[in-house]
PDB file of C-alpha atoms in Angstrom:
ATOM      1  CA  MET A   1      35.349  12.913  36.529  1.00  0.00           C
ATOM      2  CA  ILE A   2      37.090  10.406  34.204  1.00  0.00           C
ATOM      3  CA  GLU A   3      35.433   7.583  36.101  1.00  0.00           C
ATOM      4  CA  GLU A   4      31.993   9.076  35.462  1.00  0.00           C
ATOM      5  CA  LYS A   5      32.580   9.199  31.710  1.00  0.00           C
ATOM      6  CA  LYS A   6      33.040   5.525  30.922  1.00  0.00           C
ATOM      7  CA  VAL A   7      30.107   3.710  29.318  1.00  0.00           C
ATOM      8  CA  LYS A   8      27.614   2.969  32.034  1.00  0.00           C
ATOM      9  CA  LYS A   9      24.695   0.653  32.023  1.00  0.00           C
ATOM     10  CA  VAL A  10      21.485   2.640  31.743  1.00  0.00           C
ATOM     11  CA  PHE A  11      18.800  -0.008  31.314  1.00  0.00           C
ATOM     12  CA  VAL A  12      17.242  -1.767  34.253  1.00  0.00           C
ATOM     13  CA  ASN A  13      14.609  -4.470  34.056  1.00  0.00           C
ATOM     14  CA  GLY A  14      11.215  -3.375  35.353  1.00  0.00           C
ATOM     15  CA  PRO A  15      10.466  -0.257  37.401  1.00  0.00           C
ATOM     16  CA  ILE A  16      13.047   1.859  39.228  1.00  0.00           C
ATOM     17  CA  SER A  17      12.305   1.549  42.933  1.00  0.00           C
ATOM     18  CA  PRO A  18      12.066   4.574  45.245  1.00  0.00           C
ATOM     19  CA  VAL A  19      14.517   2.739  47.539  1.00  0.00           C
ATOM     20  CA  PHE A  20      17.097   2.668  44.730  1.00  0.00           C
ATOM     21  CA  VAL A  21      16.595   6.423  44.210  1.00  0.00           C
ATOM     22  CA  GLY A  22      17.077   7.028  47.942  1.00  0.00           C
ATOM     23  CA  GLU A  23      20.199   4.891  48.068  1.00  0.00           C
ATOM     24  CA  SER A  24      21.621   6.730  45.052  1.00  0.00           C
ATOM     25  CA  ILE A  25      21.234  10.018  46.900  1.00  0.00           C
ATOM     26  CA  ALA A  26      22.804   8.559  50.044  1.00  0.00           C
ATOM     27  CA  LYS A  27      25.882   7.402  48.097  1.00  0.00           C
ATOM     28  CA  HIS A  28      26.745  11.022  47.341  1.00  0.00           C
ATOM     29  CA  SER A  29      27.171  12.058  50.973  1.00  0.00           C
ATOM     30  CA  THR A  30      30.892  11.277  50.687  1.00  0.00           C
ATOM     31  CA  LYS A  31      31.285  13.704  47.741  1.00  0.00           C
ATOM     32  CA  GLN A  32      31.303  16.837  49.807  1.00  0.00           C
ATOM     33  CA  ASP A  33      32.206  19.288  47.039  1.00  0.00           C
ATOM     34  CA  ILE A  34      28.671  18.797  45.683  1.00  0.00           C
ATOM     35  CA  GLY A  35      26.318  21.638  46.550  1.00  0.00           C
ATOM     36  CA  ALA A  36      23.299  20.679  44.453  1.00  0.00           C
ATOM     37  CA  HIS A  37      21.555  17.608  43.124  1.00  0.00           C
ATOM     38  CA  SER A  38      18.826  17.673  40.534  1.00  0.00           C
ATOM     39  CA  ILE A  39      16.618  14.654  39.984  1.00  0.00           C
ATOM     40  CA  PHE A  40      14.061  13.853  37.327  1.00  0.00           C
ATOM     41  CA  LEU A  41      11.745  10.894  37.828  1.00  0.00           C
ATOM     42  CA  GLY A  42       9.486   9.848  34.976  1.00  0.00           C
ATOM     43  CA  GLN A  43       6.353   8.142  36.294  1.00  0.00           C
ATOM     44  CA  VAL A  44       3.934   6.108  34.177  1.00  0.00           C
ATOM     45  CA  ARG A  45       0.666   8.032  33.949  1.00  0.00           C
ATOM     46  CA  ASN A  46      -2.745   6.380  33.764  1.00  0.00           C
ATOM     47  CA  ASP A  47      -3.861   8.316  30.674  1.00  0.00           C
ATOM     48  CA  ILE A  48      -7.408   7.677  29.525  1.00  0.00           C
ATOM     49  CA  ILE A  49      -7.423   7.024  25.773  1.00  0.00           C
ATOM     50  CA  ASP A  50     -10.789   6.400  24.067  1.00  0.00           C
ATOM     51  CA  GLY A  51     -12.347   5.606  27.434  1.00  0.00           C
ATOM     52  CA  ASN A  52      -9.719   3.073  28.548  1.00  0.00           C
ATOM     53  CA  ALA A  53      -7.106   3.663  31.224  1.00  0.00           C
ATOM     54  CA  VAL A  54      -3.415   2.922  30.690  1.00  0.00           C
ATOM     55  CA  LEU A  55      -2.471   0.170  33.152  1.00  0.00           C
ATOM     56  CA  ALA A  56       1.237  -0.014  32.326  1.00  0.00           C
ATOM     57  CA  ILE A  57       3.886   0.776  29.749  1.00  0.00           C
ATOM     58  CA  ASP A  58       5.954  -2.031  28.292  1.00  0.00           C
ATOM     59  CA  TYR A  59       9.329  -0.542  27.269  1.00  0.00           C
ATOM     60  CA  SER A  60      11.578  -1.956  24.567  1.00  0.00           C
ATOM     61  CA  ALA A  61      14.701  -0.533  22.933  1.00  0.00           C
ATOM     62  CA  TYR A  62      17.325  -0.894  20.238  1.00  0.00           C
ATOM     63  CA  ASN A  63      19.800  -1.683  23.000  1.00  0.00           C
ATOM     64  CA  GLU A  64      23.133  -1.308  21.177  1.00  0.00           C
ATOM     65  CA  MET A  65      22.163   2.006  19.615  1.00  0.00           C
ATOM     66  CA  ALA A  66      20.532   3.267  22.814  1.00  0.00           C
ATOM     67  CA  GLU A  67      23.620   2.558  24.925  1.00  0.00           C
ATOM     68  CA  GLU A  68      25.704   4.568  22.428  1.00  0.00           C
ATOM     69  CA  LYS A  69      23.163   7.378  22.380  1.00  0.00           C
ATOM     70  CA  PHE A  70      23.048   7.539  26.189  1.00  0.00           C
ATOM     71  CA  HIS A  71      26.840   7.691  26.192  1.00  0.00           C
ATOM     72  CA  GLU A  72      26.807  10.553  23.658  1.00  0.00           C
ATOM     73  CA  ILE A  73      24.174  12.454  25.695  1.00  0.00           C
ATOM     74  CA  ARG A  74      26.280  11.949  28.828  1.00  0.00           C
ATOM     75  CA  GLU A  75      29.447  13.235  27.088  1.00  0.00           C
ATOM     76  CA  ASP A  76      27.596  16.257  25.683  1.00  0.00           C
ATOM     77  CA  ALA A  77      26.137  17.119  29.085  1.00  0.00           C
ATOM     78  CA  PHE A  78      29.586  16.937  30.720  1.00  0.00           C
ATOM     79  CA  GLN A  79      30.905  19.273  27.967  1.00  0.00           C
ATOM     80  CA  LYS A  80      28.062  21.741  28.270  1.00  0.00           C
ATOM     81  CA  TYR A  81      27.701  21.921  32.053  1.00  0.00           C
ATOM     82  CA  SER A  82      30.026  21.814  34.996  1.00  0.00           C
ATOM     83  CA  LEU A  83      28.927  18.585  36.642  1.00  0.00           C
ATOM     84  CA  THR A  84      30.418  16.573  39.468  1.00  0.00           C
ATOM     85  CA  CYS A  85      28.477  13.480  38.493  1.00  0.00           C
ATOM     86  CA  MET A  86      25.594  12.150  36.480  1.00  0.00           C
ATOM     87  CA  HIS A  87      23.481   9.014  36.515  1.00  0.00           C
ATOM     88  CA  ILE A  88      20.850   7.868  34.031  1.00  0.00           C
ATOM     89  CA  TYR A  89      18.586   4.839  34.507  1.00  0.00           C
ATOM     90  CA  HIS A  90      15.808   3.786  32.160  1.00  0.00           C
ATOM     91  CA  SER A  91      13.416   0.871  32.562  1.00  0.00           C
ATOM     92  CA  LEU A  92      12.885  -1.912  30.073  1.00  0.00           C
ATOM     93  CA  GLY A  93       9.905  -4.234  30.251  1.00  0.00           C
ATOM     94  CA  ARG A  94       6.692  -3.588  32.113  1.00  0.00           C
ATOM     95  CA  VAL A  95       6.266  -0.569  34.371  1.00  0.00           C
ATOM     96  CA  GLU A  96       2.858  -0.154  36.013  1.00  0.00           C
ATOM     97  CA  ALA A  97       1.034   3.188  36.217  1.00  0.00           C
ATOM     98  CA  GLY A  98       2.401   5.034  39.241  1.00  0.00           C
ATOM     99  CA  GLU A  99       5.826   3.416  38.980  1.00  0.00           C
ATOM    100  CA  ILE A 100       9.085   5.082  37.878  1.00  0.00           C
ATOM    101  CA  GLY A 101      10.548   4.364  34.426  1.00  0.00           C
ATOM    102  CA  LEU A 102      13.234   7.057  34.100  1.00  0.00           C
ATOM    103  CA  PHE A 103      15.668   8.385  36.705  1.00  0.00           C
ATOM    104  CA  VAL A 104      18.094  11.167  35.792  1.00  0.00           C
ATOM    105  CA  PHE A 105      20.370  12.432  38.556  1.00  0.00           C
ATOM    106  CA  THR A 106      22.863  15.293  38.121  1.00  0.00           C
ATOM    107  CA  SER A 107      25.125  16.833  40.741  1.00  0.00           C
ATOM    108  CA  SER A 108      27.215  19.996  40.692  1.00  0.00           C
ATOM    109  CA  ILE A 109      28.907  22.547  42.899  1.00  0.00           C
ATOM    110  CA  HIS A 110      26.167  25.155  42.314  1.00  0.00           C
ATOM    111  CA  ARG A 111      22.527  24.553  41.463  1.00  0.00           C
ATOM    112  CA  GLU A 112      22.310  26.022  37.931  1.00  0.00           C
ATOM    113  CA  ASP A 113      24.487  23.352  36.331  1.00  0.00           C
ATOM    114  CA  ALA A 114      22.699  20.433  37.985  1.00  0.00           C
ATOM    115  CA  MET A 115      19.224  21.777  37.179  1.00  0.00           C
ATOM    116  CA  GLU A 116      19.909  22.778  33.577  1.00  0.00           C
ATOM    117  CA  ALA A 117      21.855  19.599  32.804  1.00  0.00           C
ATOM    118  CA  CYS A 118      19.069  17.440  34.219  1.00  0.00           C
ATOM    119  CA  ALA A 119      16.462  19.104  31.969  1.00  0.00           C
ATOM    120  CA  TYR A 120      18.810  18.910  28.973  1.00  0.00           C
ATOM    121  CA  ILE A 121      19.433  15.177  29.472  1.00  0.00           C
ATOM    122  CA  VAL A 122      15.725  14.386  29.855  1.00  0.00           C
ATOM    123  CA  GLU A 123      14.851  16.253  26.641  1.00  0.00           C
ATOM    124  CA  ARG A 124      17.667  14.558  24.703  1.00  0.00           C
ATOM    125  CA  ILE A 125      16.490  11.127  25.894  1.00  0.00           C
ATOM    126  CA  LYS A 126      12.863  11.793  24.904  1.00  0.00           C
ATOM    127  CA  GLU A 127      13.952  13.077  21.500  1.00  0.00           C
ATOM    128  CA  GLN A 128      16.839  10.795  20.541  1.00  0.00           C
ATOM    129  CA  ALA A 129      16.980   7.553  22.530  1.00  0.00           C
ATOM    130  CA  PRO A 130      15.673   4.588  20.497  1.00  0.00           C
ATOM    131  CA  VAL A 131      13.254   3.423  23.161  1.00  0.00           C
ATOM    132  CA  TRP A 132       9.573   2.597  22.655  1.00  0.00           C
ATOM    133  CA  GLY A 133       6.696   2.457  25.095  1.00  0.00           C
ATOM    134  CA  ARG A 134       3.728   0.236  24.453  1.00  0.00           C
ATOM    135  CA  GLU A 135       0.792   1.501  26.501  1.00  0.00           C
ATOM    136  CA  VAL A 136      -1.285  -1.405  27.774  1.00  0.00           C
ATOM    137  CA  PHE A 137      -4.958  -0.785  28.585  1.00  0.00           C
ATOM    138  CA  ASP A 138      -7.276  -2.353  31.114  1.00  0.00           C
ATOM    139  CA  ASP A 139      -9.228  -4.047  28.295  1.00  0.00           C
ATOM    140  CA  GLY A 140      -6.074  -5.785  26.990  1.00  0.00           C
ATOM    141  CA  ARG A 141      -5.548  -3.569  23.940  1.00  0.00           C
ATOM    142  CA  HIS A 142      -2.431  -1.471  23.420  1.00  0.00           C
ATOM    143  CA  VAL A 143      -1.143   1.586  21.557  1.00  0.00           C
ATOM    144  CA  TRP A 144       2.397   2.755  20.853  1.00  0.00           C
ATOM    145  CA  LYS A 145       3.145   5.944  22.736  1.00  0.00           C
ATOM    146  CA  GLN A 146       4.664   8.967  20.949  1.00  0.00           C
ATOM    147  CA  ASN A 147       6.808  11.519  22.726  1.00  0.00           C
ATOM    148  CA  ASN A 148       6.353  15.250  22.726  1.00  0.00           C
ATOM    149  CA  PHE A 149       9.694  16.938  23.096  1.00  0.00           C
ATOM    150  CA  LYS A 150      11.347  20.323  22.842  1.00  0.00           C
ATOM    151  CA  GLU A 151      14.104  20.497  20.211  1.00  0.00           C
ATOM    152  CA  THR A 152      17.475  20.474  21.949  1.00  0.00           C
ATOM    153  CA  GLN A 153      20.829  21.617  20.594  1.00  0.00           C
TER     154      GLN A 153
ATOM    155  CA  MET B   1      24.133  -8.697  -0.577  1.00  0.00           C
ATOM    156  CA  ALA B   2      22.829  -9.709   2.849  1.00  0.00           C
ATOM    157  CA  ILE B   3      21.546  -6.879   5.000  1.00  0.00           C
ATOM    158  CA  LYS B   4      20.418  -7.501   8.558  1.00  0.00           C
ATOM    159  CA  LEU B   5      17.078  -5.791   9.097  1.00  0.00           C
ATOM    160  CA  LEU B   6      15.985  -4.888  12.622  1.00  0.00           C
ATOM    161  CA  THR B   7      12.557  -3.514  13.404  1.00  0.00           C
ATOM    162  CA  PHE B   8      10.993  -2.150  16.558  1.00  0.00           C
ATOM    163  CA  GLY B   9       7.661  -1.244  18.108  1.00  0.00           C
ATOM    164  CA  GLN B  10       4.740  -0.937  15.749  1.00  0.00           C
ATOM    165  CA  ILE B  11       6.875  -1.844  12.728  1.00  0.00           C
ATOM    166  CA  THR B  12       7.648  -5.276  14.176  1.00  0.00           C
ATOM    167  CA  GLU B  13       3.910  -5.848  14.570  1.00  0.00           C
ATOM    168  CA  ILE B  14       3.387  -5.084  10.866  1.00  0.00           C
ATOM    169  CA  ILE B  15       6.349  -7.108   9.567  1.00  0.00           C
ATOM    170  CA  GLY B  16       5.783  -9.977  11.991  1.00  0.00           C
ATOM    171  CA  GLN B  17       9.400 -10.426  13.088  1.00  0.00           C
ATOM    172  CA  SER B  18      12.014  -8.211  14.675  1.00  0.00           C
ATOM    173  CA  GLU B  19      15.033  -9.528  12.804  1.00  0.00           C
ATOM    174  CA  SER B  20      15.405 -10.729   9.221  1.00  0.00           C
ATOM    175  CA  THR B  21      17.803 -10.769   6.277  1.00  0.00           C
ATOM    176  CA  VAL B  22      17.051  -8.681   3.198  1.00  0.00           C
ATOM    177  CA  ASN B  23      18.751  -7.700  -0.058  1.00  0.00           C
ATOM    178  CA  ALA B  24      18.907  -4.093  -1.287  1.00  0.00           C
ATOM    179  CA  MET B  25      21.400  -1.756  -2.966  1.00  0.00           C
ATOM    180  CA  ASP B  26      20.502   1.286  -0.918  1.00  0.00           C
ATOM    181  CA  SER B  27      18.138   2.533   1.761  1.00  0.00           C
ATOM    182  CA  ASP B  28      15.576   3.996  -0.671  1.00  0.00           C
ATOM    183  CA  ALA B  29      15.344   0.691  -2.561  1.00  0.00           C
ATOM    184  CA  LEU B  30      14.954  -1.181   0.713  1.00  0.00           C
ATOM    185  CA  LYS B  31      12.226   1.143   1.889  1.00  0.00           C
ATOM    186  CA  ALA B  32      10.308   0.841  -1.411  1.00  0.00           C
ATOM    187  CA  GLN B  33      10.659  -2.933  -1.338  1.00  0.00           C
ATOM    188  CA  LEU B  34       9.379  -3.173   2.247  1.00  0.00           C
ATOM    189  CA  ILE B  35       6.430  -0.868   1.600  1.00  0.00           C
ATOM    190  CA  MET B  36       5.448  -2.996  -1.375  1.00  0.00           C
ATOM    191  CA  GLN B  37       5.684  -6.158   0.720  1.00  0.00           C
ATOM    192  CA  PHE B  38       4.024  -4.640   3.817  1.00  0.00           C
ATOM    193  CA  PRO B  39       1.568  -1.926   2.685  1.00  0.00           C
ATOM    194  CA  GLY B  40       0.827  -1.146   6.349  1.00  0.00           C
ATOM    195  CA  LEU B  41       4.210   0.623   6.508  1.00  0.00           C
ATOM    196  CA  LYS B  42       3.136   3.259   3.999  1.00  0.00           C
ATOM    197  CA  ASP B  43       1.238   5.427   6.455  1.00  0.00           C
ATOM    198  CA  LEU B  44       3.775   5.057   9.241  1.00  0.00           C
ATOM    199  CA  GLN B  45       6.402   7.589  10.067  1.00  0.00           C
ATOM    200  CA  PHE B  46       9.785   5.982  10.737  1.00  0.00           C
ATOM    201  CA  ALA B  47      13.489   6.801  10.688  1.00  0.00           C
ATOM    202  CA  ILE B  48      16.156   4.516   9.255  1.00  0.00           C
ATOM    203  CA  ALA B  49      19.449   3.774  10.990  1.00  0.00           C
ATOM    204  CA  VAL B  50      22.357   2.182   9.121  1.00  0.00           C
ATOM    205  CA  ASN B  51      24.848   0.566  11.487  1.00  0.00           C
ATOM    206  CA  LYS B  52      23.250   2.458  14.403  1.00  0.00           C
ATOM    207  CA  TYR B  53      23.399   5.924  12.769  1.00  0.00           C
ATOM    208  CA  VAL B  54      20.194   7.613  11.700  1.00  0.00           C
ATOM    209  CA  ILE B  55      20.440   8.592   8.029  1.00  0.00           C
ATOM    210  CA  ASN B  56      18.779  11.614   6.423  1.00  0.00           C
ATOM    211  CA  GLU B  57      19.305  10.760   2.763  1.00  0.00           C
ATOM    212  CA  ASN B  58      19.551   7.714   0.537  1.00  0.00           C
ATOM    213  CA  THR B  59      22.500   5.597   1.678  1.00  0.00           C
ATOM    214  CA  GLY B  60      24.282   2.802  -0.147  1.00  0.00           C
ATOM    215  CA  LEU B  61      24.207  -0.581   1.594  1.00  0.00           C
ATOM    216  CA  LYS B  62      26.863  -3.267   1.607  1.00  0.00           C
ATOM    217  CA  ASP B  63      27.041  -6.860   2.681  1.00  0.00           C
ATOM    218  CA  GLY B  64      26.875  -7.203   6.445  1.00  0.00           C
ATOM    219  CA  ASP B  65      25.274  -3.816   7.137  1.00  0.00           C
ATOM    220  CA  THR B  66      22.585  -3.577   9.778  1.00  0.00           C
ATOM    221  CA  VAL B  67      19.544  -1.483   8.921  1.00  0.00           C
ATOM    222  CA  ALA B  68      17.047  -0.594  11.632  1.00  0.00           C
ATOM    223  CA  LEU B  69      13.568   0.814  11.108  1.00  0.00           C
ATOM    224  CA  LEU B  70      12.786   3.154  13.991  1.00  0.00           C
ATOM    225  CA  PRO B  71       9.226   4.312  14.646  1.00  0.00           C
ATOM    226  CA  PRO B  72       8.826   7.562  16.660  1.00  0.00           C
ATOM    227  CA  PHE B  73      10.633   7.262  19.981  1.00  0.00           C
ATOM    228  CA  SER B  74       8.685   7.124  23.223  1.00  0.00           C
ATOM    229  CA  GLY B  75      11.173   6.528  25.995  1.00  0.00           C
ATOM    230  CA  GLY B  76      11.246   8.322  29.322  1.00  0.00           C
TER     231      GLY B  76
END
């Protein structure tokens, strides 16, 4: 558990590949006390805004603050839930519609902890991580996305 | 008093640069000064972080502090 708590790198450049997600799952086959994994994958949606489709989201962040915030969210989740391990990956840069920009992966002995922790982490990220998505349209214009989130404790 | 000002997202588009040096006694004075200089900021909602911590009230600033203007988050 100690090993899981040190500051981990969350940001990856560009989209998170399905192969990477698969390999992450495979790596846990040696941890045989785990009985449940919960995974959240955030995919870029081709919203239509004022008649134009979103082609991609270009993510940027206040890196130093975001790394600290991700660390705090990780610590809080380990306090609140009984987790065997936890991984958070967030994209920076351009992620095309249909590609993955957020990957949250929690594992526990029984399913409740993994599932609840996963939802908790995703909500905290949406609400508190200093990350911005610039939605790029097919006509070259852009808007800055705004998150809807549930208040978390 | 040199304060490092960092901006992000839409605010960088209004100010024209993501990093600059400014002078201000406290966060309220800085905010007023920036709104006067960049009227486009007036209608924008943004949070202020001093040395990476989001503040909820007027905060005194000292030489070497880093102030970040944070528009609404949209990660994930």
